[in-house]
Every structure is written in C-alpha cells, then in structure tokens.
mmCIF file of C-alpha atoms in Angstrom:
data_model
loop_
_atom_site.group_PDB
_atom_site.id
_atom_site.type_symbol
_atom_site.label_atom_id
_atom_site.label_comp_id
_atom_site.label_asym_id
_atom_site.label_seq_id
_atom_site.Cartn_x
_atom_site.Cartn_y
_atom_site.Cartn_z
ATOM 1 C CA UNK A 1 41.241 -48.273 1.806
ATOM 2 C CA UNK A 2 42.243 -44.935 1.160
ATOM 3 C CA UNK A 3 41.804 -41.670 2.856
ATOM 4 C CA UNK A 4 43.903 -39.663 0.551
ATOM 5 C CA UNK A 5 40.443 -37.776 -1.047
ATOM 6 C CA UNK A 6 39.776 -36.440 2.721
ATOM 7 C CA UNK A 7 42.957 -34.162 2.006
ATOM 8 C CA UNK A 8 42.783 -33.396 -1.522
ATOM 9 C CA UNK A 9 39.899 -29.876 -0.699
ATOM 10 C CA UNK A 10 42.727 -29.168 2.018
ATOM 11 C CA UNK A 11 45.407 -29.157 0.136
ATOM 12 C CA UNK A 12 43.733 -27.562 -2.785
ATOM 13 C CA UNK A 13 42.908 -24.626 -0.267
ATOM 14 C CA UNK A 14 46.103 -24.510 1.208
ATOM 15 C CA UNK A 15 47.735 -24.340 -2.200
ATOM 16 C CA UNK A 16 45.709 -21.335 -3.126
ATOM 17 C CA UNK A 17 46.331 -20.087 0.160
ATOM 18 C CA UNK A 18 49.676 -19.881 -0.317
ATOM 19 C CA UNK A 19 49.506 -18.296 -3.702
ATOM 20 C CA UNK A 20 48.790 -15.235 -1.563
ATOM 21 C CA UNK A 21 51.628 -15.060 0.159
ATOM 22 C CA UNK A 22 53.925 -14.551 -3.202
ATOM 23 C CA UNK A 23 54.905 -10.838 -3.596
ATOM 24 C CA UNK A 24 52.450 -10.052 -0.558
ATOM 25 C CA UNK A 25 54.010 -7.201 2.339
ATOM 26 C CA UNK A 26 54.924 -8.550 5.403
ATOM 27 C CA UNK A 27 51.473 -7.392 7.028
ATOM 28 C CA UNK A 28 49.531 -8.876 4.134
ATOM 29 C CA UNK A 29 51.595 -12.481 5.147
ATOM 30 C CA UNK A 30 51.075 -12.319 8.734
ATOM 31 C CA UNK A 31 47.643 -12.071 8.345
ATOM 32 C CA UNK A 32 47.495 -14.935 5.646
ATOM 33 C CA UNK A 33 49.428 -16.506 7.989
ATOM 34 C CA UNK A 34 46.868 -15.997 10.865
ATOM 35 C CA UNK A 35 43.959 -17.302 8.922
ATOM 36 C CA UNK A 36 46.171 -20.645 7.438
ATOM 37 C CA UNK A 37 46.595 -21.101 11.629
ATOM 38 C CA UNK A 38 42.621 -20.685 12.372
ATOM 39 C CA UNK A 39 42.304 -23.241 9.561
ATOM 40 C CA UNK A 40 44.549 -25.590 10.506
ATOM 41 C CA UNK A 41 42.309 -27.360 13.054
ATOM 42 C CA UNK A 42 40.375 -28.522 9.858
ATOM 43 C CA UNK A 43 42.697 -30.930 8.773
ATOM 44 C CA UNK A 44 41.570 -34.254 8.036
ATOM 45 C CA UNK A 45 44.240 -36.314 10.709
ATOM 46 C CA UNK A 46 43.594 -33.018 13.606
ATOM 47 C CA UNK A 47 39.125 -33.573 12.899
ATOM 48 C CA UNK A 48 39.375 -37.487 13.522
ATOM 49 C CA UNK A 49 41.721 -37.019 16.565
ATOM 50 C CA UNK A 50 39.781 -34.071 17.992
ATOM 51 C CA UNK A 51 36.362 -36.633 17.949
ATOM 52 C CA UNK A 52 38.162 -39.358 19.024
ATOM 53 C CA UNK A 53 39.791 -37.075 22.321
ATOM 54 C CA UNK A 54 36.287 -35.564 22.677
ATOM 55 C CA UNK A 55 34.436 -38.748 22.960
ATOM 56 C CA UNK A 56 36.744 -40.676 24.624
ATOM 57 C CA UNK A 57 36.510 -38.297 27.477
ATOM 58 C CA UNK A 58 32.859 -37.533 27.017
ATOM 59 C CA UNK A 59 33.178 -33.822 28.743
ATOM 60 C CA UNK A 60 31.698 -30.810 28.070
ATOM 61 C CA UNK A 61 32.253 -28.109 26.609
ATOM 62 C CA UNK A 62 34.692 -26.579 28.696
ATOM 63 C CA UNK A 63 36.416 -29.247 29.109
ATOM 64 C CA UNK A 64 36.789 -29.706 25.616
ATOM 65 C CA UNK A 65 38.131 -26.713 25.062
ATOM 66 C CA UNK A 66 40.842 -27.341 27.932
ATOM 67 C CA UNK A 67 41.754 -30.206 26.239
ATOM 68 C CA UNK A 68 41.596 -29.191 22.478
ATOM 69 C CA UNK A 69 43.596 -26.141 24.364
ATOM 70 C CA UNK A 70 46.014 -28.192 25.664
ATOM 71 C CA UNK A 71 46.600 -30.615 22.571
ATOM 72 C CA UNK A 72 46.713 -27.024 20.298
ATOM 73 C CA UNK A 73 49.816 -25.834 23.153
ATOM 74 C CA UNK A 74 51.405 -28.956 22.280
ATOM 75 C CA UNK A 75 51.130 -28.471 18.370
ATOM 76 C CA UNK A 76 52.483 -25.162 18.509
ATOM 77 C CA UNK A 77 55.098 -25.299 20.589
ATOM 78 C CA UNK A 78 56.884 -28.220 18.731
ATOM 79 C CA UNK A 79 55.989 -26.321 14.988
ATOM 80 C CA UNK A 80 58.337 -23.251 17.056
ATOM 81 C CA UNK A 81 60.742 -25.250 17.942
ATOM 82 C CA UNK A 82 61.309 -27.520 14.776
ATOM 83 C CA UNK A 83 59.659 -24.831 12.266
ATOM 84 C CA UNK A 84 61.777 -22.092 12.966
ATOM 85 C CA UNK A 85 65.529 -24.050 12.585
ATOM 86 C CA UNK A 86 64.355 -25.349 9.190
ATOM 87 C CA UNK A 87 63.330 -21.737 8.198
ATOM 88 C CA UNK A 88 66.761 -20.371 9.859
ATOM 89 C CA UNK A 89 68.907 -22.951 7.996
ATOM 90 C CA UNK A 90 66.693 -23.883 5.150
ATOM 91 C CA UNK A 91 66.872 -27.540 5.636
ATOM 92 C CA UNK A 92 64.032 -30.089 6.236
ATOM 93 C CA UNK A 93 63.256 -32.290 8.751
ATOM 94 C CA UNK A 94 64.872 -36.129 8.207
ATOM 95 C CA UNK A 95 61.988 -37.979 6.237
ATOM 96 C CA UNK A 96 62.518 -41.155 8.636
ATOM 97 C CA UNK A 97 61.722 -38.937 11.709
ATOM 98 C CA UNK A 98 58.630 -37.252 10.106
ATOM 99 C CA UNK A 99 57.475 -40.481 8.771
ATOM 100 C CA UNK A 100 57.515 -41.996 12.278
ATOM 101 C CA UNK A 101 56.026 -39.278 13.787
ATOM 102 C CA UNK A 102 53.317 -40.000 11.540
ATOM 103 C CA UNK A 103 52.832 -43.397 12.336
ATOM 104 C CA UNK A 104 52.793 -42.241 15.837
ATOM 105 C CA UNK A 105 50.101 -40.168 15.031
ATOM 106 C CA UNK A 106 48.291 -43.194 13.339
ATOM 107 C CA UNK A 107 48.859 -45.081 16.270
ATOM 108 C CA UNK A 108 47.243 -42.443 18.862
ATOM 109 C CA UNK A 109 44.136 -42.485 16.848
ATOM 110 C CA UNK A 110 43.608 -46.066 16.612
ATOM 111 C CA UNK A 111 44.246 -46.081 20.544
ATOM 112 C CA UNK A 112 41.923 -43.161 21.165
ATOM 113 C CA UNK A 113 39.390 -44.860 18.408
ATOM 114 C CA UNK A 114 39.485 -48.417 20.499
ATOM 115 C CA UNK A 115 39.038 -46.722 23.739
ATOM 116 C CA UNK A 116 35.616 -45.268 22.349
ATOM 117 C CA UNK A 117 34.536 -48.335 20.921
ATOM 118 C CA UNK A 118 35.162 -50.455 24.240
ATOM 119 C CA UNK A 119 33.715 -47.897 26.694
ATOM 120 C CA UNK A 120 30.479 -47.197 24.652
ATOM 121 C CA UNK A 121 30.388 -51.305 24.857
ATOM 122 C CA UNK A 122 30.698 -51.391 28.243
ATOM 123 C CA UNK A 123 27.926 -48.817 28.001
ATOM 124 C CA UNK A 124 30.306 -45.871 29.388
ATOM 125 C CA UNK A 125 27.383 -43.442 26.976
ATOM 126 C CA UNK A 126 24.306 -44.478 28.497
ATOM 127 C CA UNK A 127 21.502 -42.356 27.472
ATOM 128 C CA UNK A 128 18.578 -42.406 30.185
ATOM 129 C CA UNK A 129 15.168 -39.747 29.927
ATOM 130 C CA UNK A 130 12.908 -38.694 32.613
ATOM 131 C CA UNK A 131 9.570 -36.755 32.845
ATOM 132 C CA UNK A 132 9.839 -33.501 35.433
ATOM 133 C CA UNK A 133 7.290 -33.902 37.503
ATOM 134 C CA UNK A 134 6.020 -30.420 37.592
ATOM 135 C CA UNK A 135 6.589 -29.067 33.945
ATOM 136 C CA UNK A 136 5.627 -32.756 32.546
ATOM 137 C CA UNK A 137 8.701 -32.556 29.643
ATOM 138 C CA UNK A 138 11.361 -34.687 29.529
ATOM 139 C CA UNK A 139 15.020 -34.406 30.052
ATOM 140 C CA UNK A 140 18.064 -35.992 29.514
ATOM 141 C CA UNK A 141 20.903 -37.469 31.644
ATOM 142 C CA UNK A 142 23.652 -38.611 30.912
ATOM 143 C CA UNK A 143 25.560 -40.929 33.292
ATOM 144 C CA UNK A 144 28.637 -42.341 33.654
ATOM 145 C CA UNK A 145 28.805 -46.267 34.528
ATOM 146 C CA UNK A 146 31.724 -48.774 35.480
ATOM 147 C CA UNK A 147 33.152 -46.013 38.165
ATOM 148 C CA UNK A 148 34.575 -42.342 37.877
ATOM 149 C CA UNK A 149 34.969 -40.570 34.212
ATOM 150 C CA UNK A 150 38.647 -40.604 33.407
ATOM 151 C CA UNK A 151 39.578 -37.746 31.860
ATOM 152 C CA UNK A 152 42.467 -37.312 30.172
ATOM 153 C CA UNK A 153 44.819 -35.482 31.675
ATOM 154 C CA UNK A 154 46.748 -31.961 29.953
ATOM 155 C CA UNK A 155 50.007 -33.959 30.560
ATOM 156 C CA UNK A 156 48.311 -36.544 27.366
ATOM 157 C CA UNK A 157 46.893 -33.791 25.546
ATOM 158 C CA UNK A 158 50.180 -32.278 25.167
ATOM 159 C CA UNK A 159 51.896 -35.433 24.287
ATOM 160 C CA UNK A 160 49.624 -35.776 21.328
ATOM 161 C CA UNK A 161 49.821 -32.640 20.116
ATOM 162 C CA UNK A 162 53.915 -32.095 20.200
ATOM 163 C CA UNK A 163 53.540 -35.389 17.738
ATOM 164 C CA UNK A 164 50.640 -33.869 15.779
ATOM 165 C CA UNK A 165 53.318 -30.947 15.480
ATOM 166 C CA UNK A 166 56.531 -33.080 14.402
ATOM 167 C CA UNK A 167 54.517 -34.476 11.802
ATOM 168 C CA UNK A 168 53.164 -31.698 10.114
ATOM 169 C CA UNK A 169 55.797 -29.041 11.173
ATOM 170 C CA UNK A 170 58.211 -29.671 8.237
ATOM 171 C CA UNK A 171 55.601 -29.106 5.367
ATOM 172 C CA UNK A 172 54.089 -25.968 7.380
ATOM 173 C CA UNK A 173 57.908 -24.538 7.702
ATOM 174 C CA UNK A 174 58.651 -25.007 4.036
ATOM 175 C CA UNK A 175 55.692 -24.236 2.604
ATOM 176 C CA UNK A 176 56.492 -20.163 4.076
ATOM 177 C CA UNK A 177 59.739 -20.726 2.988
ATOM 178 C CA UNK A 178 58.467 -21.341 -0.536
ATOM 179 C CA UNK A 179 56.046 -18.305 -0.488
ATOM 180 C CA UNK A 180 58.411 -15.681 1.471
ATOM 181 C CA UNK A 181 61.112 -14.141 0.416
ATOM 182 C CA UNK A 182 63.112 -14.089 3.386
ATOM 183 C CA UNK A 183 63.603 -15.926 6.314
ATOM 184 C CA UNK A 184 62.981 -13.192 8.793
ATOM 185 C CA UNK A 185 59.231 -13.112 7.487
ATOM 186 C CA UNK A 186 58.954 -16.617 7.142
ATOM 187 C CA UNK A 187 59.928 -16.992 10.790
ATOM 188 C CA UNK A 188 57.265 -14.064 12.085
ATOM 189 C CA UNK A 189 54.287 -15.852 9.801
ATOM 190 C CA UNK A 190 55.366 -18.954 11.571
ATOM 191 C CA UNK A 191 55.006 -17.219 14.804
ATOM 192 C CA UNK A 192 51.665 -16.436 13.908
ATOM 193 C CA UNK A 193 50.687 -19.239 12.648
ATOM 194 C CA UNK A 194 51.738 -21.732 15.549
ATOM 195 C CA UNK A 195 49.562 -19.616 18.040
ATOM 196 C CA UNK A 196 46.415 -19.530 16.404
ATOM 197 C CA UNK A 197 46.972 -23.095 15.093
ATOM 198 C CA UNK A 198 46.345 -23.493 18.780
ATOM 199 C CA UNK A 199 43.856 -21.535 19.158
ATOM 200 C CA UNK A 200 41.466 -22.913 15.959
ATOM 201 C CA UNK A 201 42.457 -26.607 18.238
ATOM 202 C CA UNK A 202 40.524 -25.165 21.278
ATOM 203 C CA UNK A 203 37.679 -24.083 19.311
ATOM 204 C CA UNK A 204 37.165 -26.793 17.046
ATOM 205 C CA UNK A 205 37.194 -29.097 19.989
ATOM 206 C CA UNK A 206 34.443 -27.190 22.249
ATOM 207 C CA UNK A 207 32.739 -26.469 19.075
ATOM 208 C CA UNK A 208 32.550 -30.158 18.651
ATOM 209 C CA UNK A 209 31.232 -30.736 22.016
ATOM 210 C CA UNK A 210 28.854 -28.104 22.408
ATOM 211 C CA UNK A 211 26.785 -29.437 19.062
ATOM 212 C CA UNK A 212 27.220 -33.105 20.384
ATOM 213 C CA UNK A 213 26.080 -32.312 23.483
ATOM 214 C CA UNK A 214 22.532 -30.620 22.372
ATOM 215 C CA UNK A 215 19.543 -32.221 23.422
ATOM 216 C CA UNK A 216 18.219 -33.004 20.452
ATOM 217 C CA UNK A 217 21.852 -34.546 18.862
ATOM 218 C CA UNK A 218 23.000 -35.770 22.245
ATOM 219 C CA UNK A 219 20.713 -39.237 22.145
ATOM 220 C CA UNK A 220 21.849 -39.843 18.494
ATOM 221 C CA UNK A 221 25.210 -39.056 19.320
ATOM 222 C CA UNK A 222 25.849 -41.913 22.364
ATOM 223 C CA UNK A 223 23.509 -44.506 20.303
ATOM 224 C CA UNK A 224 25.127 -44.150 16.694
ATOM 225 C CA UNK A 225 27.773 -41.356 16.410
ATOM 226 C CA UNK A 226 30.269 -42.714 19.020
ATOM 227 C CA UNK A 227 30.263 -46.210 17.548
ATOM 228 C CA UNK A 228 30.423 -44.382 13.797
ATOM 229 C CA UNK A 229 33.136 -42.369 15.279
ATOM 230 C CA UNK A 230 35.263 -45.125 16.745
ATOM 231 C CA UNK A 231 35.071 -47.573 13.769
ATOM 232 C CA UNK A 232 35.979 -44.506 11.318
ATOM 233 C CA UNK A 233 39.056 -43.679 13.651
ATOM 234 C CA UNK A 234 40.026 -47.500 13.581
ATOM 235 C CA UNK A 235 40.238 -47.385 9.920
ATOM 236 C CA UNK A 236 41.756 -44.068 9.117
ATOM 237 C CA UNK A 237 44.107 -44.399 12.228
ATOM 238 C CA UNK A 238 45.829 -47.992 10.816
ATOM 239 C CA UNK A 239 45.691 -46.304 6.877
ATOM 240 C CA UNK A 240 47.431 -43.147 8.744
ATOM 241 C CA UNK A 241 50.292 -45.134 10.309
ATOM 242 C CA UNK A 242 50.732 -47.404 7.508
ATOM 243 C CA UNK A 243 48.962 -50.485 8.703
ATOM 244 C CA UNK A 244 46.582 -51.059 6.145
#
C-alpha cells in the first residue's frame, strides 16, 4: 500500500509556497519562510510520529508539548547544521545517507506504533468512570496499570527529531536555494525556518493532546483511536522505510 496521496496537498502547498519566494525582498522571504516553518509540523511522516510519541507516552498536555518541544529542538538543530553547508556550497546531501535516514525514520514509527499497540493490550489506556457523590455527575480517570508511566525521556525525543531533520533537511535546503537568489538569504530563511519548524512541533503535539484528552473524546480515544493509531503507524511506518 501506498501513502504517497497523504503528501501530494503538501507538496502541492509547498510548491505554491515557494512560488512566493521568486523575486520576493528579503523581508517578504523571511516571513514566507516563517510560515513554511509553522507548517512544517503538518507533514504527513512528522503527524503519524507526533500521535504515535503522544500516545505512547499517554501525557498531557504539557508534557506533550515538552516532548513535541524537544523532538522540534532536535529537527532544527540538525536542518542548521546540514541545511546551511548545502546552501554555503550548493551541494546536496549523499542520496544513500538521506535515504537511510529515512528508513530510520520508518523504523522509529513502526517502533513507536508497536509500543502503542502492546501497551493498550496490556490495557496500559484503561478508561474507568465514577459518580461524585455530592454533584451526582460522572467523571473520568484515567489510570495507568502494569507499574509507573514511562515517559520518554528529552534525550529520545531529540534522537528522533535530529533523524526527522537529516531526512528532510536536504529538500528544505534546496528548495530556498531554488527560490533565492543568493545564498546569504537562503541561509537567513533557513534560520527562520528551522526555529519555528520547532516551534509548529511543540504545538502540534500539545494541540494533539489537549483535544485527545477532552472528556468527551478521551473514552473514544483509549477504546478505538489508540488501536486505529497504532495499526495506521505500523503500516505507514514499514511503507516509509521501505518494508512494504
């Protein structure tokens, strides 16, 4: 099965996206630049990772954010440091590296993916409802069996984001080259970009957790979504690393 359709409206976007860039003044790029970062988050690989690192964890908000924080740090920090030599020197990154830093990519999705399915089997989501005694509504609790939550530590988030960034920080680089005209304003959209690339990370992910965590969604979301989730990521992770 193929995914390919997931990135088809994204690339689409970013395509006309960059049409803006060409013949645009430096402050009109930076702040093309800025919203192509905000956006970023949205892409189709970044979404099923984010749900998969959100539910694997099951956290909060906050916590979500921390992560999706972390994981964004990661990402922009290796677009800098790989982005800005192939702007400098107008080269591109060696297709067997990128290529395996995809299928490392792949790989930490179907990991994240399994984890979900095999705690919400051991029934790690557990949904459970009681009456207040006083107000005579109901509320819900979530709790955590088969020990202590373990949460994934900023160390892992950042691991998974430098190799979310060595995959995708070739195209990124030389798509500014493309639409610049020089290298000095390729580098400072780049600069933008990478930061709020992070930022868009952190928000998508509490975003994501904040909705799922709603009393209404929350039941539906330990009963069907997390299983939905985890078989999705299974599938798109081993089509993403070229398993399947």
């Amino acid at each position: 099965m193929s995914f390919d359709f997931l990135f088809q409206p994204i690339e689409a976007l970013d395509a006309w996206i960059q049409s803006l860039f060409a013949g645009a003044s430096i402050w009109v790029a930076l702040l093309v630049a800025l919203v192509l970062g905000l956006r970023h988050a949205t892409d189709p690989d970044h979404m099923v990772a984010v749900t998969s690192l959100v539910a694997a964890d099951d956290r909060g908000p906050r916590d979500a954010v921390r992560l999706g924080g972390w994981w964004g740090l990661g990402h922009s920090v290796t677009l800098m440091l790989v982005g800005l030599p192939i702007i400098l020197f107008k080269s591109a990154l060696p297709t067997g590296l990128e290529s395996a830093a995809e299928k490392a990519v792949g790989i930490v999705i179907l990991v994240l993916a399994a984890r979900v399915i095999w705690k919400w089997m051991r029934g790690g989501y557990r949904v459970e409802r009681h009456r207040h005694p006083e107000r005579g509504h109901r509320h819900v609790h979530t709790h955590e069996h088969h020990g202590h939550r373990q949460v994934r530590s900023p160390r892992q988030a950042l691991a998974i984001g430098v190799l979310h960034g060595l995959a995708g920080s070739g195209a990124v680089a030389l798509l500014l080259i493309a639409a610049l005209p020089t290298q000095l304003e390729a580098a400072a959209a780049l600069a933008v970009f990478a930061p709020m690339s992070a930022l868009s990370m952190a928000l998508c992910s509490g975003a994501f957790a904040w909705i799922l965590t709603r009393p209404l969604v929350e039941p539906i979301y330990r009963t069907v979504l997390i299983p939905g989730f985890g078989a999705f990521g299974l599938m798109f992770g081993l089509w993403y690393a070229g398993l399947a």
